[in-house]
């Protein structure tokens, strides 16, 4: 009996679907035991009406339609999986939680430099109403597993499909990206934070030690540290490690703790705060909606 | 309150009692633990700082882990400070009990840990500090390895003539101690040797010592001096502060321990190939052998005492004093050797330029000390040693004019004030309050003219001195940095080793099992040095005496499957308790003090801080804020 | 007449300094408002920014962290780590629209009972002026 799966992208970019294609020929061997009933972009079927064994939902829940579809589809599936970082923690769209939805709509439809919308029309007809706050998928439907990554690495996708095919529970790495990173570690002591692009990084040594922000220490392993292998610091797309809720809080603690305190190299606490242009955007890039404080406090207008 | 507490989930009994800490109060708890099979106890009363140990003992006696106990501080941190708001105080007390209960539910059965510790101590440095500590430990029955860098023990005190304020002859009180240390069956003396590496932790130190070759067999050498007589090489004698010459094969001073000569390989004409070999020819006991090599000695010790001493300040950098330029400007150590009857001039006071007796001597105080450009601290001993030397000069030559140019006179110790007073009144040494600004030399006579301000009289002073003595301060020993790298003990802002706590732990370091004493920890005189040395020995004894060392189980532990080996925790630990092994952090429970800094920093929350875990703390936060 | 808003302050006090200072305020009978719920930790360096965020999320109007004066930390420099964590956390809180004065770091030694009471008094009034924690029920904006 083939395992019947369906994919759906909610407020998605299709990156996760393409990640499946990145399995290349290895898809063929998987397809011997997998029946893909529904997969937008990859298959030309418009609506899923049948029941499936596994549902992979990617993308964030940005509007009412996303929320309704998430509920409708997961009722048809035995196992619902949050596929990709958007579904798992909120992802990049989660950063919209730093703005009022009014601000977001105005920026998108009125004030972008190339927009010519003198009447100031915000779409409202036949457009599903926007959700005020991005919440991770698990706040909308019951999730059995999550597959983090932006996008999840093909190798990881393959391993997880194999776990599903073997009717085994899906397990993720319990380690952090540092475990998969080959750069040499000497001493964790930071004197200043550099923006990526400043200075000349040493390609053999830990990037964080050189002052470049790398989210590796507070990010789940599973991606084989590919970004770092290409000499780019980790941005945390695999989300928080096994026991962690708030990835941002962990990086705040880790970075501030290794800011130099000895006589000669002392980093002033106030100075430390100014070293980041955007603390939340940098430290909680992919996981703001699932952090302890998941949304910026906005000024209340009287009703 | 009692009813409220009893109504909370998991509470099997709640009682009130006026003095729970008293014996009947404790009995009450004991009875309930037994009869009601309690596995957690909460006392809502005073501050845990007072009675937490009392109640923990009760639990322990009843067979429960003492760490399953929690206190709610409803006295010092509630009723005593909220006397005008009793209603709110009651609500707060309820919240405090809820918090204690939430935490108690998450407490774990911890037990104090025992680590075995042996009876071997290593002492780095064989000056009066090292010797005093060694003797105390050896007499208590412990085994001591006393490692000294130079060919003899004795240190700086051997170079002194008299000691203040008693005017004891320094060698006379030092040398019996040196002999005792050299002869003691529990002390193994390793001289001309340095500690090169130390691994491990308290009760388990593995030490590598490198002993340099003496080229003289310590057991065979009779000290006859024949070798020295024929040696063609002459070098400035360090023991006499460079004021006289020694040979390449020499004994540092007659009372050296071990009482053997040493061949200074660096200054010898050559050993490979053999250039001279005259010393060996004349050595009757056949003690000299050129066939010696540096030897590595491996030691296993349980405690370490650092007694590595100090370095006198070198005033060559202070151009205004012209030390090293004008022949008659001396340091106090050089003057000390001149004063010494066994010194370069056999105790005759002469000045270097013409070897004539000086008619006037001027002392400059605080050279290299109390100075923003040099060392900010006060070196503690200079006021007294200047007064001492000044008195000695006056004793030998009552007609000599002796001036001491000072900022303050610090005569703080036992007998110090009386000594200083007498030096002024009876001996006629003139103390002038003002720093010397300039020293000029007459190029022909080499007499020195000293310019200063007498701040008490408010007028400039200019006088002629045949010798100017710079009262140089105490600076950290040359080996301080190297020892720091080997032992990983911290150095303070002043460059001396840092004690664990300035008031209550002056001879401990932050690393368990390693103690500090003497001038390696800061400037001090002989009585204070000996006090600290004996205190350090006492500290080491306290650790080693019972054969075991109890650790409070507040230590942190790493959940290894979660640790990615990022290394962020390592530099955070001031106690060197964390190391990376095979890409995973490991915490040494014997060294961990339980501060929790690593646990809070770990980006993977892979470190658990026992008795202050995330779950315990979060449960307290949640129960505190349930409105 | 609307009831005066009583802020809830959550406190993290280090065993050797902060907690002992609070005890001293008690033994000296120095009075301060009953708005503080505090817990004892061995070192202020144990304070994880996630604890502070949780306290704020659970409705604390202000969070007080008390440690030893720099140079006096029983564990040498745990308090210096806390200082930097709180500074960076404050920046994060501002980014999230919270007034960063809601988190306060103080150095109070075991002998400063009076200072402890003064700090609590001041902090309570400051939080009263700032108003209730906006997080309680801020999931919907207008």
mmCIF file of C-alpha atoms in Angstrom, chain B residues 185-396:
data_model
loop_
_atom_site.group_PDB
_atom_site.id
_atom_site.type_symbol
_atom_site.label_atom_id
_atom_site.label_comp_id
_atom_site.label_asym_id
_atom_site.label_seq_id
_atom_site.Cartn_x
_atom_site.Cartn_y
_atom_site.Cartn_z
ATOM 1 C CA UNK B 185 62.022 13.960 56.098
ATOM 2 C CA UNK B 186 58.649 15.073 54.732
ATOM 3 C CA UNK B 187 60.039 17.790 52.490
ATOM 4 C CA UNK B 188 61.492 16.934 49.111
ATOM 5 C CA UNK B 189 63.534 19.922 47.975
ATOM 6 C CA UNK B 190 63.913 20.405 44.237
ATOM 7 C CA UNK B 191 66.099 23.412 43.486
ATOM 8 C CA UNK B 192 67.243 24.920 40.179
ATOM 9 C CA UNK B 193 63.852 23.705 38.917
ATOM 10 C CA UNK B 194 60.610 25.156 37.604
ATOM 11 C CA UNK B 195 57.068 23.936 37.327
ATOM 12 C CA UNK B 196 56.306 23.641 33.649
ATOM 13 C CA UNK B 197 52.810 22.202 33.486
ATOM 14 C CA UNK B 198 49.904 21.412 35.778
ATOM 15 C CA UNK B 199 46.844 19.442 34.727
ATOM 16 C CA UNK B 200 43.913 18.192 36.734
ATOM 17 C CA UNK B 201 42.155 19.510 39.797
ATOM 18 C CA UNK B 202 42.173 19.391 43.592
ATOM 19 C CA UNK B 203 43.065 15.935 44.862
ATOM 20 C CA UNK B 204 44.282 15.053 41.410
ATOM 21 C CA UNK B 205 46.951 17.482 40.145
ATOM 22 C CA UNK B 206 49.501 16.126 37.672
ATOM 23 C CA UNK B 207 52.598 18.317 37.702
ATOM 24 C CA UNK B 208 55.596 18.419 35.370
ATOM 25 C CA UNK B 209 58.747 19.924 36.872
ATOM 26 C CA UNK B 210 61.844 20.663 34.822
ATOM 27 C CA UNK B 211 65.079 20.491 36.814
ATOM 28 C CA UNK B 212 68.088 22.192 35.279
ATOM 29 C CA UNK B 213 71.471 20.456 35.469
ATOM 30 C CA UNK B 214 73.716 21.756 38.248
ATOM 31 C CA UNK B 215 76.744 19.863 36.903
ATOM 32 C CA UNK B 216 77.637 19.368 40.577
ATOM 33 C CA UNK B 217 76.518 16.387 42.618
ATOM 34 C CA UNK B 218 74.700 17.898 45.597
ATOM 35 C CA UNK B 219 75.600 14.961 47.822
ATOM 36 C CA UNK B 220 79.328 14.974 47.026
ATOM 37 C CA UNK B 221 80.062 18.695 47.067
ATOM 38 C CA UNK B 222 81.899 19.733 50.256
ATOM 39 C CA UNK B 223 81.845 23.457 49.582
ATOM 40 C CA UNK B 224 85.646 23.739 49.613
ATOM 41 C CA UNK B 225 85.588 26.531 46.996
ATOM 42 C CA UNK B 226 88.609 25.203 45.028
ATOM 43 C CA UNK B 227 86.604 25.142 41.782
ATOM 44 C CA UNK B 228 85.591 28.746 42.105
ATOM 45 C CA UNK B 229 89.187 29.843 42.586
ATOM 46 C CA UNK B 230 90.293 28.463 39.218
ATOM 47 C CA UNK B 231 87.289 29.494 37.157
ATOM 48 C CA UNK B 232 88.374 32.126 34.614
ATOM 49 C CA UNK B 233 84.920 33.682 34.132
ATOM 50 C CA UNK B 234 83.671 36.649 36.180
ATOM 51 C CA UNK B 235 80.050 37.743 36.181
ATOM 52 C CA UNK B 236 78.172 40.381 38.214
ATOM 53 C CA UNK B 237 76.930 38.663 41.355
ATOM 54 C CA UNK B 238 73.120 38.721 41.456
ATOM 55 C CA UNK B 239 73.084 38.030 45.180
ATOM 56 C CA UNK B 240 75.039 41.230 45.795
ATOM 57 C CA UNK B 241 72.728 43.159 43.473
ATOM 58 C CA UNK B 242 75.434 43.285 40.843
ATOM 59 C CA UNK B 243 77.895 45.166 43.080
ATOM 60 C CA UNK B 244 80.530 42.448 43.049
ATOM 61 C CA UNK B 245 81.699 39.534 40.909
ATOM 62 C CA UNK B 246 81.154 35.830 41.045
ATOM 63 C CA UNK B 247 82.497 32.992 38.990
ATOM 64 C CA UNK B 248 80.643 30.749 36.564
ATOM 65 C CA UNK B 249 80.871 27.946 39.125
ATOM 66 C CA UNK B 250 79.693 29.340 42.395
ATOM 67 C CA UNK B 251 77.595 29.045 45.500
ATOM 68 C CA UNK B 252 74.998 31.828 45.791
ATOM 69 C CA UNK B 253 75.864 32.517 49.434
ATOM 70 C CA UNK B 254 77.682 30.543 52.119
ATOM 71 C CA UNK B 255 74.562 29.308 53.914
ATOM 72 C CA UNK B 256 72.852 28.091 50.740
ATOM 73 C CA UNK B 257 70.555 25.090 51.015
ATOM 74 C CA UNK B 258 71.319 22.654 49.435
ATOM 75 C CA UNK B 259 74.909 23.466 50.385
ATOM 76 C CA UNK B 260 76.321 22.754 46.944
ATOM 77 C CA UNK B 261 77.957 24.739 44.192
ATOM 78 C CA UNK B 262 76.370 25.197 40.810
ATOM 79 C CA UNK B 263 77.843 25.660 37.346
ATOM 80 C CA UNK B 264 76.117 28.465 35.488
ATOM 81 C CA UNK B 265 75.962 26.953 32.040
ATOM 82 C CA UNK B 266 75.038 30.179 30.314
ATOM 83 C CA UNK B 267 78.222 31.972 31.423
ATOM 84 C CA UNK B 268 80.602 29.039 31.452
ATOM 85 C CA UNK B 269 83.118 29.122 28.592
ATOM 86 C CA UNK B 270 81.541 26.034 27.136
ATOM 87 C CA UNK B 271 80.499 22.505 27.945
ATOM 88 C CA UNK B 272 79.858 21.113 24.484
ATOM 89 C CA UNK B 273 82.498 21.199 23.256
ATOM 90 C CA UNK B 274 84.365 21.346 26.535
ATOM 91 C CA UNK B 275 86.292 24.618 26.556
ATOM 92 C CA UNK B 276 87.931 24.814 29.979
ATOM 93 C CA UNK B 277 87.258 21.993 32.466
ATOM 94 C CA UNK B 278 89.537 23.532 35.117
ATOM 95 C CA UNK B 279 86.929 23.212 37.857
ATOM 96 C CA UNK B 280 86.619 19.479 37.421
ATOM 97 C CA UNK B 281 90.379 19.025 37.590
ATOM 98 C CA UNK B 282 90.646 20.529 41.056
ATOM 99 C CA UNK B 283 87.539 18.933 42.525
ATOM 100 C CA UNK B 284 88.799 16.336 45.002
ATOM 101 C CA UNK B 285 85.442 14.808 45.989
ATOM 102 C CA UNK B 286 84.769 14.397 42.221
ATOM 103 C CA UNK B 287 81.465 16.158 42.584
ATOM 104 C CA UNK B 288 81.608 17.895 39.206
ATOM 105 C CA UNK B 289 80.252 16.120 36.161
ATOM 106 C CA UNK B 290 79.583 17.736 32.810
ATOM 107 C CA UNK B 291 77.406 14.837 31.881
ATOM 108 C CA UNK B 292 74.153 16.118 33.358
ATOM 109 C CA UNK B 293 70.961 16.970 31.509
ATOM 110 C CA UNK B 294 67.713 18.739 32.246
ATOM 111 C CA UNK B 295 65.419 16.228 33.906
ATOM 112 C CA UNK B 296 61.664 16.142 33.826
ATOM 113 C CA UNK B 297 60.051 15.138 37.083
ATOM 114 C CA UNK B 298 56.409 14.049 37.140
ATOM 115 C CA UNK B 299 54.550 14.592 40.390
ATOM 116 C CA UNK B 300 51.046 13.797 41.560
ATOM 117 C CA UNK B 301 49.863 16.191 44.239
ATOM 118 C CA UNK B 302 46.612 17.100 45.946
ATOM 119 C CA UNK B 303 47.120 20.762 46.815
ATOM 120 C CA UNK B 304 49.341 23.538 45.520
ATOM 121 C CA UNK B 305 50.660 26.635 47.279
ATOM 122 C CA UNK B 306 51.983 29.505 45.195
ATOM 123 C CA UNK B 307 54.808 31.390 46.945
ATOM 124 C CA UNK B 308 56.612 32.778 43.942
ATOM 125 C CA UNK B 309 57.669 36.101 45.415
ATOM 126 C CA UNK B 310 58.231 39.559 43.976
ATOM 127 C CA UNK B 311 60.564 41.614 41.865
ATOM 128 C CA UNK B 312 61.981 44.904 43.161
ATOM 129 C CA UNK B 313 60.985 47.811 40.983
ATOM 130 C CA UNK B 314 63.616 48.790 38.418
ATOM 131 C CA UNK B 315 63.916 52.584 38.447
ATOM 132 C CA UNK B 316 65.836 52.769 35.210
ATOM 133 C CA UNK B 317 62.662 54.021 33.515
ATOM 134 C CA UNK B 318 62.421 57.026 35.803
ATOM 135 C CA UNK B 319 64.779 59.383 34.063
ATOM 136 C CA UNK B 320 64.556 62.058 36.722
ATOM 137 C CA UNK B 321 66.507 59.866 39.132
ATOM 138 C CA UNK B 322 69.258 59.015 36.678
ATOM 139 C CA UNK B 323 69.645 55.526 38.031
ATOM 140 C CA UNK B 324 72.173 53.681 35.917
ATOM 141 C CA UNK B 325 73.568 57.012 34.738
ATOM 142 C CA UNK B 326 74.943 58.540 37.922
ATOM 143 C CA UNK B 327 77.085 56.040 39.750
ATOM 144 C CA UNK B 328 76.049 57.185 43.199
ATOM 145 C CA UNK B 329 72.337 56.722 42.709
ATOM 146 C CA UNK B 330 71.525 53.318 44.227
ATOM 147 C CA UNK B 331 68.465 51.217 44.866
ATOM 148 C CA UNK B 332 67.602 50.254 48.409
ATOM 149 C CA UNK B 333 68.543 46.636 47.688
ATOM 150 C CA UNK B 334 72.023 47.727 46.608
ATOM 151 C CA UNK B 335 72.361 49.751 49.805
ATOM 152 C CA UNK B 336 71.145 46.733 51.764
ATOM 153 C CA UNK B 337 74.023 44.684 50.376
ATOM 154 C CA UNK B 338 76.496 47.423 51.139
ATOM 155 C CA UNK B 339 75.249 47.555 54.720
ATOM 156 C CA UNK B 340 75.560 43.791 55.074
ATOM 157 C CA UNK B 341 78.771 42.606 56.732
ATOM 158 C CA UNK B 342 78.860 39.698 54.269
ATOM 159 C CA UNK B 343 78.245 41.988 51.325
ATOM 160 C CA UNK B 344 80.482 43.383 48.577
ATOM 161 C CA UNK B 345 82.181 45.882 50.884
ATOM 162 C CA UNK B 346 82.144 43.767 54.035
ATOM 163 C CA UNK B 347 79.739 46.195 55.617
ATOM 164 C CA UNK B 348 81.798 49.331 55.008
ATOM 165 C CA UNK B 349 79.626 52.161 53.797
ATOM 166 C CA UNK B 350 81.248 53.468 50.639
ATOM 167 C CA UNK B 351 79.960 55.099 47.532
ATOM 168 C CA UNK B 352 80.489 53.493 44.131
ATOM 169 C CA UNK B 353 82.211 56.372 42.353
ATOM 170 C CA UNK B 354 85.292 56.680 44.561
ATOM 171 C CA UNK B 355 84.774 54.078 47.279
ATOM 172 C CA UNK B 356 84.922 56.848 49.847
ATOM 173 C CA UNK B 357 82.710 57.079 52.885
ATOM 174 C CA UNK B 358 79.721 59.327 52.164
ATOM 175 C CA UNK B 359 79.046 62.322 54.383
ATOM 176 C CA UNK B 360 75.399 62.530 53.440
ATOM 177 C CA UNK B 361 72.811 60.128 52.084
ATOM 178 C CA UNK B 362 69.379 61.043 50.774
ATOM 179 C CA UNK B 363 66.488 58.553 50.452
ATOM 180 C CA UNK B 364 63.754 59.000 47.866
ATOM 181 C CA UNK B 365 60.527 57.276 48.903
ATOM 182 C CA UNK B 366 57.743 55.813 46.779
ATOM 183 C CA UNK B 367 59.920 55.105 43.743
ATOM 184 C CA UNK B 368 57.671 53.176 41.361
ATOM 185 C CA UNK B 369 54.793 53.215 43.854
ATOM 186 C CA UNK B 370 51.776 55.479 44.423
ATOM 187 C CA UNK B 371 52.371 56.740 40.929
ATOM 188 C CA UNK B 372 49.793 56.948 38.181
ATOM 189 C CA UNK B 373 52.419 56.462 35.512
ATOM 190 C CA UNK B 374 54.019 53.446 37.197
ATOM 191 C CA UNK B 375 52.232 51.487 39.922
ATOM 192 C CA UNK B 376 49.248 52.980 41.642
ATOM 193 C CA UNK B 377 49.494 50.908 44.826
ATOM 194 C CA UNK B 378 51.602 51.510 47.925
ATOM 195 C CA UNK B 379 54.425 48.978 48.333
ATOM 196 C CA UNK B 380 53.984 48.810 52.108
ATOM 197 C CA UNK B 381 57.579 48.075 53.126
ATOM 198 C CA UNK B 382 59.563 51.030 51.825
ATOM 199 C CA UNK B 383 58.858 53.519 54.639
ATOM 200 C CA UNK B 384 60.028 51.005 57.168
ATOM 201 C CA UNK B 385 63.038 49.717 55.304
ATOM 202 C CA UNK B 386 64.192 53.242 54.590
ATOM 203 C CA UNK B 387 63.910 54.078 58.301
ATOM 204 C CA UNK B 388 65.790 50.863 59.049
ATOM 205 C CA UNK B 389 68.627 51.548 56.627
ATOM 206 C CA UNK B 390 68.794 55.189 57.703
ATOM 207 C CA UNK B 391 69.186 54.084 61.314
ATOM 208 C CA UNK B 392 71.886 51.609 60.337
ATOM 209 C CA UNK B 393 73.813 54.324 58.517
ATOM 210 C CA UNK B 394 73.589 56.548 61.586
ATOM 211 C CA UNK B 395 74.666 53.675 63.809
ATOM 212 C CA UNK B 396 77.811 53.167 61.802
#
